[in-house]
Amino acid sequence: MRLISTSKKTVLSDFADLETKSEYVHASGETTDFQFNGQRRVFVEVDKMAGLAVMRIKGKDDRAPEIQRVRKLTIDNAYCVACAKQTPEEIAVGQSGSVKLYNFRTAQLIHRFPADAQRSTVLYMDYNCTDEYIAAVREGGAINVFGTKTKQKLNNFTVDGESTLVRFHPSKRFQLSIASYKGAVTVYDVQSKRKIFHADAHSAPCRDISMCSALPNLLVSVGYDCKINIFDIRRNRVQASSDRLNFSHPLSTVALSECGLYFCAGNLKGELIAYDMRSTKAPLVVKNVHDGAVTRVAFVPVSSEENAQNGSLNSSGNVTGVAIPNTEAPRVERAHSDELRKSIAANNLAANIGFGITPQSSVRPQRDSFCDFLDAQGPRGGVDRMSTRLGTSARDSFDWDALNRKPALLPETAQRGTGLSSADNSYNSSTTDSLQQTLSGPLKDRSNISGDCKLMKITETDEPCEEPSANCSGASTGSDKENPPPVDADLKRRLRLLSASRNSTPHHSNVTPQSSNLELKPQQLLAKSSSGLSAQVDVDLQNELRDLRDHFNEKFSKLHQEMACMCDLNRKLMIEKMAEISKFHINDTQDIRDALDLLLKGDTFVQDYTRLYYENETLKAQVKFYKEREETQSCVE
């Protein structure tokens, strides 16, 4: 594992002993910041005075690695830079009030986001893991989230007004970590727009934070209070003061390795401090690398092929291509640099294999879908039925096979109609046959069965029809559970009241007044009602209709009076309102007339016009006077 650290020069170091492998001295002598490109060993440095510089780490096989400058980009007022994680050649440049997207290979401007109204300087920026969002923190503490696909500003929020640094999580695209000048550390969810984690981590400004994809809940922060905090963001509470790592000088930057087991910090004195997460009592190595404060430190991205090659250096056995079991690692003591290199290579390989980082030949495309979750949770044999993607044949939710299956009849079903007549037995047999035909063939309308049963009941007399009708209804109930036949209760009641010997001619029986007063049979009531209504009923009905007519007439007369009263009242109110409006307009007109009079009196043009008008009238009077005098003198002469 190697490190890149920047101050007034850029240094490539080996993490095992922090030995300097290569240096690049900047001509301007100013401190620089940088970010690695997500796809290769290329990083972009930003200098406030000289602009941008595209750098690379050159060196393979037995040759010593070397830092080279590939291209220089002259961009005015460039304060910070962010490299895309997925797009190979895209960068975002933060300037005074604006954010611009460039292609650093062709130096072509891709897009320019609208400038901020306050024109505040962009302090730091970062892409998320999918390059969908760019987070930028401004000088006043405001944080902007831009969309690279929509090319618009998506969100603008403020945590505490003193935010100085933002970093997206390397594997979770919506988690944004924020460092504050007040010492607070916040993890913000961009999608749900809420805080996931917040802690007052430092008593001085927090200068840097770092996360890794291997241990997604781990967060490391450093600050000017000389402390290193290691958080588990799931607990959402501040780390105990006894668990914090103290150092002798203020810390300015920190970087976590890809495996999550090592980290390196830089301080204002120019030193780099290497730590093992499993044993933090003392640092692995402390070395003075820079002459001034370390601006930024980061691990050089390692490809999967290099991890496989480095894994063969492990003295414990061949670990290349073998998954290392997830066992608890023992506490690490101070080791020799060669042994530490072997341990680092083995841990990187184990983390990459354990977290799904395999060579490119065996990479399986990741699918973010709910069907993959079901396939992983369910049994192997039921994959075709549970997954809509892996199954070759699409299954319908309706079981069509059960429709063609003939069910076996139970013994109780065969003995259900033992107490019925021959007609009922034939009806039950036909019902069973129709049920089997229904289960084996297409669905049919079974309402005709109930109609046949009704016709059979009508042809029989009242006394013997009571029991068979009940049996028929009971037999039809079993076969018509899905589509029950409509039952006409009024028809049944009338059929029971009618005798089987009755014909269309009304049958009148001799009934004495005594018997009629004591009891009235249904046949008598039906005969009496069939001949028409009685006179008493007609009289009562006429009285009711007359009362109802009188009642409605009274109501209509009252309603007519109320409507007339309401019309008069509305007419009166309308006249009053119109009078008020007319008076109001007259008053407004008088006020306008007075105001115009005052304006005209004070106007110079009106004053001149009035003066000339009076002079003209005076001259007319004088002319008239002289004419009359001349006429008088001529008459006298």
PDB file of C-alpha atoms in Angstrom, residues 4 32 105 146 159 162 190 201 225 232 258 386 432 445 485 524 539:
ATOM      1  CA  ILE A   4       0.073  10.290  -1.618  1.00  0.00           C
ATOM      2  CA  THR A  32      -1.928  22.023  -2.970  1.00  0.00           C
ATOM      3  CA  ARG A 105      -8.033  15.246 -20.996  1.00  0.00           C
ATOM      4  CA  PHE A 146     -26.038  19.271  -7.672  1.00  0.00           C
ATOM      5  CA  VAL A 159     -26.090  22.155   9.261  1.00  0.00           C
ATOM      6  CA  GLU A 162     -19.678  26.534   9.959  1.00  0.00           C
ATOM      7  CA  VAL A 190     -29.388  13.418   0.873  1.00  0.00           C
ATOM      8  CA  ALA A 201     -16.389  15.169  18.092  1.00  0.00           C
ATOM      9  CA  ASP A 225      -7.518  19.475  19.140  1.00  0.00           C
ATOM     10  CA  ASP A 232     -19.583   3.611  14.579  1.00  0.00           C
ATOM     11  CA  GLU A 258      -9.730   0.202   1.348  1.00  0.00           C
ATOM     12  CA  MET A 386     -40.011 -16.845  -6.752  1.00  0.00           C
ATOM     13  CA  THR A 432     -74.172 -34.158  -9.585  1.00  0.00           C
ATOM     14  CA  ASP A 445     -75.053 -20.787 -16.001  1.00  0.00           C
ATOM     15  CA  PRO A 485     -80.411 -18.858  -7.327  1.00  0.00           C
ATOM     16  CA  GLN A 524    -111.319 -15.708   2.163  1.00  0.00           C
ATOM     17  CA  VAL A 539    -113.396   6.148   1.854  1.00  0.00           C
TER      18      VAL A 539
END
